C-alpha atoms as a PDB file:
ATOM      1  CA  MET A   1     -44.512   9.824 -17.074  1.00  0.00           C
ATOM      2  CA  MET A   2     -43.420  13.348 -16.222  1.00  0.00           C
ATOM      3  CA  ILE A   3     -40.207  14.617 -17.761  1.00  0.00           C
ATOM      4  CA  GLU A   4     -38.138  16.746 -15.411  1.00  0.00           C
ATOM      5  CA  SER A   5     -38.156  20.452 -16.242  1.00  0.00           C
ATOM      6  CA  TRP A   6     -34.367  20.514 -16.501  1.00  0.00           C
ATOM      7  CA  ASN A   7     -34.294  18.014 -19.378  1.00  0.00           C
ATOM      8  CA  PRO A   8     -34.280  19.296 -22.944  1.00  0.00           C
ATOM      9  CA  PRO A   9     -37.225  18.073 -25.063  1.00  0.00           C
ATOM     10  CA  LEU A  10     -35.140  15.403 -26.795  1.00  0.00           C
ATOM     11  CA  LEU A  11     -37.875  12.756 -26.950  1.00  0.00           C
ATOM     12  CA  HIS A  12     -40.369  15.260 -28.377  1.00  0.00           C
ATOM     13  CA  ASP A  13     -38.000  16.272 -31.178  1.00  0.00           C
ATOM     14  CA  TYR A  14     -36.973  12.677 -31.881  1.00  0.00           C
ATOM     15  CA  SER A  15     -40.610  11.576 -32.075  1.00  0.00           C
ATOM     16  CA  LYS A  16     -41.372  14.433 -34.462  1.00  0.00           C
ATOM     17  CA  LEU A  17     -38.484  13.434 -36.755  1.00  0.00           C
ATOM     18  CA  SER A  18     -39.563   9.816 -36.612  1.00  0.00           C
ATOM     19  CA  ARG A  19     -43.149  10.665 -37.603  1.00  0.00           C
ATOM     20  CA  LEU A  20     -41.946  12.835 -40.496  1.00  0.00           C
ATOM     21  CA  ASN A  21     -39.711  10.076 -41.828  1.00  0.00           C
ATOM     22  CA  ASN A  22     -42.085   7.156 -41.273  1.00  0.00           C
ATOM     23  CA  GLY A  23     -45.238   8.751 -42.656  1.00  0.00           C
ATOM     24  CA  GLY A  24     -46.786   9.103 -39.217  1.00  0.00           C
ATOM     25  CA  ALA A  25     -45.700   5.738 -37.845  1.00  0.00           C
ATOM     26  CA  SER A  26     -44.781   5.569 -34.196  1.00  0.00           C
ATOM     27  CA  LEU A  27     -41.247   5.012 -32.965  1.00  0.00           C
ATOM     28  CA  SER A  28     -40.210   1.621 -34.205  1.00  0.00           C
ATOM     29  CA  ALA A  29     -37.649  -1.010 -33.451  1.00  0.00           C
ATOM     30  CA  LYS A  30     -36.234  -0.506 -36.952  1.00  0.00           C
ATOM     31  CA  LEU A  31     -33.651   1.853 -35.547  1.00  0.00           C
ATOM     32  CA  MET A  32     -30.908  -0.029 -33.815  1.00  0.00           C
ATOM     33  CA  MET A  33     -28.471   1.683 -31.546  1.00  0.00           C
ATOM     34  CA  GLU A  34     -25.012   0.236 -31.418  1.00  0.00           C
ATOM     35  CA  GLU A  35     -23.654   0.019 -27.904  1.00  0.00           C
ATOM     36  CA  CYS A  36     -20.038   1.048 -27.732  1.00  0.00           C
ATOM     37  CA  GLU A  37     -17.517   1.401 -24.980  1.00  0.00           C
ATOM     38  CA  LEU A  38     -15.577   4.625 -24.905  1.00  0.00           C
ATOM     39  CA  PRO A  39     -11.818   4.246 -25.071  1.00  0.00           C
ATOM     40  CA  LEU A  40     -10.220   4.158 -21.611  1.00  0.00           C
ATOM     41  CA  ILE A  41      -6.650   5.427 -21.400  1.00  0.00           C
ATOM     42  CA  ASP A  42      -4.313   5.032 -18.429  1.00  0.00           C
ATOM     43  CA  LEU A  43      -2.325   8.270 -18.311  1.00  0.00           C
ATOM     44  CA  SER A  44       0.202   6.905 -15.811  1.00  0.00           C
ATOM     45  CA  CYS A  45       2.025   5.389 -18.803  1.00  0.00           C
ATOM     46  CA  LEU A  46       3.038   8.901 -19.856  1.00  0.00           C
ATOM     47  CA  LYS A  47       5.317   9.054 -16.799  1.00  0.00           C
ATOM     48  CA  SER A  48       6.875   5.676 -17.489  1.00  0.00           C
ATOM     49  CA  LYS A  49      10.613   5.320 -17.965  1.00  0.00           C
ATOM     50  CA  ASP A  50       9.822   2.787 -20.675  1.00  0.00           C
ATOM     51  CA  GLU A  51       9.710   4.758 -23.922  1.00  0.00           C
ATOM     52  CA  ARG A  52       7.576   2.065 -25.597  1.00  0.00           C
ATOM     53  CA  GLN A  53       4.844   2.485 -22.954  1.00  0.00           C
ATOM     54  CA  LYS A  54       4.846   6.263 -23.458  1.00  0.00           C
ATOM     55  CA  ILE A  55       4.586   5.915 -27.219  1.00  0.00           C
ATOM     56  CA  SER A  56       1.825   3.317 -26.871  1.00  0.00           C
ATOM     57  CA  CYS A  57      -0.149   5.693 -24.639  1.00  0.00           C
ATOM     58  CA  GLU A  58       0.409   8.611 -27.025  1.00  0.00           C
ATOM     59  CA  ASN A  59      -0.789   6.458 -29.921  1.00  0.00           C
ATOM     60  CA  ALA A  60      -3.886   5.411 -27.953  1.00  0.00           C
ATOM     61  CA  ILE A  61      -4.691   9.082 -27.265  1.00  0.00           C
ATOM     62  CA  ALA A  62      -4.225  10.000 -30.942  1.00  0.00           C
ATOM     63  CA  LYS A  63      -6.378   7.073 -32.093  1.00  0.00           C
ATOM     64  CA  ALA A  64      -9.185   7.784 -29.609  1.00  0.00           C
ATOM     65  CA  SER A  65      -9.108  11.469 -30.508  1.00  0.00           C
ATOM     66  CA  SER A  66      -9.332  10.860 -34.241  1.00  0.00           C
ATOM     67  CA  GLU A  67     -11.858   8.013 -34.106  1.00  0.00           C
ATOM     68  CA  TRP A  68     -14.070   9.164 -31.221  1.00  0.00           C
ATOM     69  CA  GLY A  69     -13.262  12.804 -30.537  1.00  0.00           C
ATOM     70  CA  PHE A  70     -13.045  12.053 -26.814  1.00  0.00           C
ATOM     71  CA  PHE A  71     -12.129   9.317 -24.359  1.00  0.00           C
ATOM     72  CA  GLN A  72     -12.039   8.427 -20.669  1.00  0.00           C
ATOM     73  CA  VAL A  73      -8.859   8.653 -18.626  1.00  0.00           C
ATOM     74  CA  VAL A  74      -7.659   7.036 -15.402  1.00  0.00           C
ATOM     75  CA  ASN A  75      -4.599   7.725 -13.271  1.00  0.00           C
ATOM     76  CA  HIS A  76      -4.658  11.374 -14.328  1.00  0.00           C
ATOM     77  CA  GLY A  77      -3.554  12.811 -11.000  1.00  0.00           C
ATOM     78  CA  VAL A  78      -6.705  14.853 -10.292  1.00  0.00           C
ATOM     79  CA  SER A  79      -7.721  14.344  -6.667  1.00  0.00           C
ATOM     80  CA  LEU A  80     -10.978  12.585  -5.819  1.00  0.00           C
ATOM     81  CA  GLU A  81     -12.035  15.578  -3.746  1.00  0.00           C
ATOM     82  CA  LEU A  82     -11.670  17.939  -6.706  1.00  0.00           C
ATOM     83  CA  LEU A  83     -13.531  15.479  -8.943  1.00  0.00           C
ATOM     84  CA  ARG A  84     -16.379  15.338  -6.390  1.00  0.00           C
ATOM     85  CA  LYS A  85     -16.573  19.137  -6.294  1.00  0.00           C
ATOM     86  CA  MET A  86     -16.603  19.324 -10.085  1.00  0.00           C
ATOM     87  CA  ARG A  87     -19.360  16.703 -10.256  1.00  0.00           C
ATOM     88  CA  ARG A  88     -21.440  18.647  -7.713  1.00  0.00           C
ATOM     89  CA  GLU A  89     -21.143  21.833  -9.797  1.00  0.00           C
ATOM     90  CA  GLN A  90     -21.884  19.917 -12.986  1.00  0.00           C
ATOM     91  CA  MET A  91     -25.100  18.577 -11.445  1.00  0.00           C
ATOM     92  CA  LYS A  92     -26.159  22.090 -10.402  1.00  0.00           C
ATOM     93  CA  LEU A  93     -25.657  23.307 -13.938  1.00  0.00           C
ATOM     94  CA  PHE A  94     -27.418  20.468 -15.741  1.00  0.00           C
ATOM     95  CA  LYS A  95     -30.300  20.441 -13.255  1.00  0.00           C
ATOM     96  CA  ALA A  96     -31.003  24.122 -13.872  1.00  0.00           C
ATOM     97  CA  PRO A  97     -34.413  24.545 -15.559  1.00  0.00           C
ATOM     98  CA  PHE A  98     -34.278  23.821 -19.296  1.00  0.00           C
ATOM     99  CA  GLN A  99     -35.714  27.215 -20.239  1.00  0.00           C
ATOM    100  CA  MET A 100     -33.012  28.934 -18.212  1.00  0.00           C
ATOM    101  CA  LYS A 101     -30.232  26.945 -19.882  1.00  0.00           C
ATOM    102  CA  ALA A 102     -31.707  27.475 -23.344  1.00  0.00           C
ATOM    103  CA  ASN A 103     -32.574  31.167 -23.114  1.00  0.00           C
ATOM    104  CA  CYS A 104     -30.557  33.091 -20.554  1.00  0.00           C
ATOM    105  CA  GLY A 105     -27.134  32.952 -22.203  1.00  0.00           C
ATOM    106  CA  ILE A 106     -25.291  31.318 -19.319  1.00  0.00           C
ATOM    107  CA  LEU A 107     -21.685  30.430 -20.008  1.00  0.00           C
ATOM    108  CA  ASN A 108     -21.538  32.687 -23.083  1.00  0.00           C
ATOM    109  CA  ASN A 109     -24.513  31.039 -24.807  1.00  0.00           C
ATOM    110  CA  SER A 110     -22.629  27.759 -24.886  1.00  0.00           C
ATOM    111  CA  TYR A 111     -25.622  25.503 -24.157  1.00  0.00           C
ATOM    112  CA  ARG A 112     -26.431  22.945 -26.850  1.00  0.00           C
ATOM    113  CA  TRP A 113     -28.802  20.004 -27.031  1.00  0.00           C
ATOM    114  CA  GLY A 114     -30.019  17.628 -29.709  1.00  0.00           C
ATOM    115  CA  ASN A 115     -29.262  18.453 -33.326  1.00  0.00           C
ATOM    116  CA  SER A 116     -31.233  21.303 -34.840  1.00  0.00           C
ATOM    117  CA  THR A 117     -30.179  20.335 -38.374  1.00  0.00           C
ATOM    118  CA  ALA A 118     -31.274  16.682 -38.147  1.00  0.00           C
ATOM    119  CA  THR A 119     -33.647  15.662 -40.923  1.00  0.00           C
ATOM    120  CA  CYS A 120     -34.091  12.024 -39.883  1.00  0.00           C
ATOM    121  CA  PRO A 121     -33.853  10.028 -36.634  1.00  0.00           C
ATOM    122  CA  ASN A 122     -30.439   8.577 -37.546  1.00  0.00           C
ATOM    123  CA  GLN A 123     -28.960  12.082 -37.431  1.00  0.00           C
ATOM    124  CA  PHE A 124     -30.457  12.927 -34.057  1.00  0.00           C
ATOM    125  CA  SER A 125     -28.091  13.569 -31.173  1.00  0.00           C
ATOM    126  CA  TRP A 126     -29.185  12.533 -27.680  1.00  0.00           C
ATOM    127  CA  SER A 127     -26.860  15.006 -26.049  1.00  0.00           C
ATOM    128  CA  GLU A 128     -26.950  18.006 -23.788  1.00  0.00           C
ATOM    129  CA  ALA A 129     -23.746  19.972 -23.425  1.00  0.00           C
ATOM    130  CA  PHE A 130     -22.032  23.240 -22.684  1.00  0.00           C
ATOM    131  CA  HIS A 131     -19.323  24.030 -25.240  1.00  0.00           C
ATOM    132  CA  ILE A 132     -17.067  26.530 -23.515  1.00  0.00           C
ATOM    133  CA  PRO A 133     -13.964  27.707 -25.382  1.00  0.00           C
ATOM    134  CA  LEU A 134     -10.871  27.602 -23.195  1.00  0.00           C
ATOM    135  CA  THR A 135     -10.254  31.237 -24.123  1.00  0.00           C
ATOM    136  CA  LYS A 136     -13.434  32.194 -22.227  1.00  0.00           C
ATOM    137  CA  ILE A 137     -13.109  30.244 -18.971  1.00  0.00           C
ATOM    138  CA  SER A 138     -11.149  32.940 -17.159  1.00  0.00           C
ATOM    139  CA  GLU A 139     -13.674  35.677 -17.998  1.00  0.00           C
ATOM    140  CA  ALA A 140     -15.937  36.425 -15.027  1.00  0.00           C
ATOM    141  CA  ASP A 141     -18.960  37.359 -17.173  1.00  0.00           C
ATOM    142  CA  CYS A 142     -18.878  33.912 -18.777  1.00  0.00           C
ATOM    143  CA  TYR A 143     -20.532  32.259 -15.767  1.00  0.00           C
ATOM    144  CA  GLY A 144     -23.537  34.465 -15.039  1.00  0.00           C
ATOM    145  CA  GLU A 145     -25.164  33.219 -11.863  1.00  0.00           C
ATOM    146  CA  PHE A 146     -23.066  30.047 -11.879  1.00  0.00           C
ATOM    147  CA  THR A 147     -20.100  31.719 -10.213  1.00  0.00           C
ATOM    148  CA  THR A 148     -19.091  28.577  -8.320  1.00  0.00           C
ATOM    149  CA  LEU A 149     -18.045  26.967 -11.587  1.00  0.00           C
END
């Protein structure tokens, strides 16, 4: 199976950690991944005239933020057209070649993947992300060749 050139080498690094921690054993079913649903928050409640609904929504946001660090939202008021455009640009960025994302400093060197400090498979992060501080998003040099972002 060929891994696309835009993907970070997550499986390679995970396999390496697994071998180091299992004395050379292959990936095993010992590691169980818990499937969780991200919190989903309806933001329309924030515009409610019912103060209890507003407070309930605020509490849900606070809880999701403290327990998860992020959450999904619906009824946020962002148009579907803008969401489609954002998704298109997101795909362009994440489908850029891995070496380009990792080495060329796009978006102020904000590209991250995996977990470089992991010492065992349980600490491994199956993520690929761009962490862009809000203070940088208005700076033109932040985007490099991704000027449509």
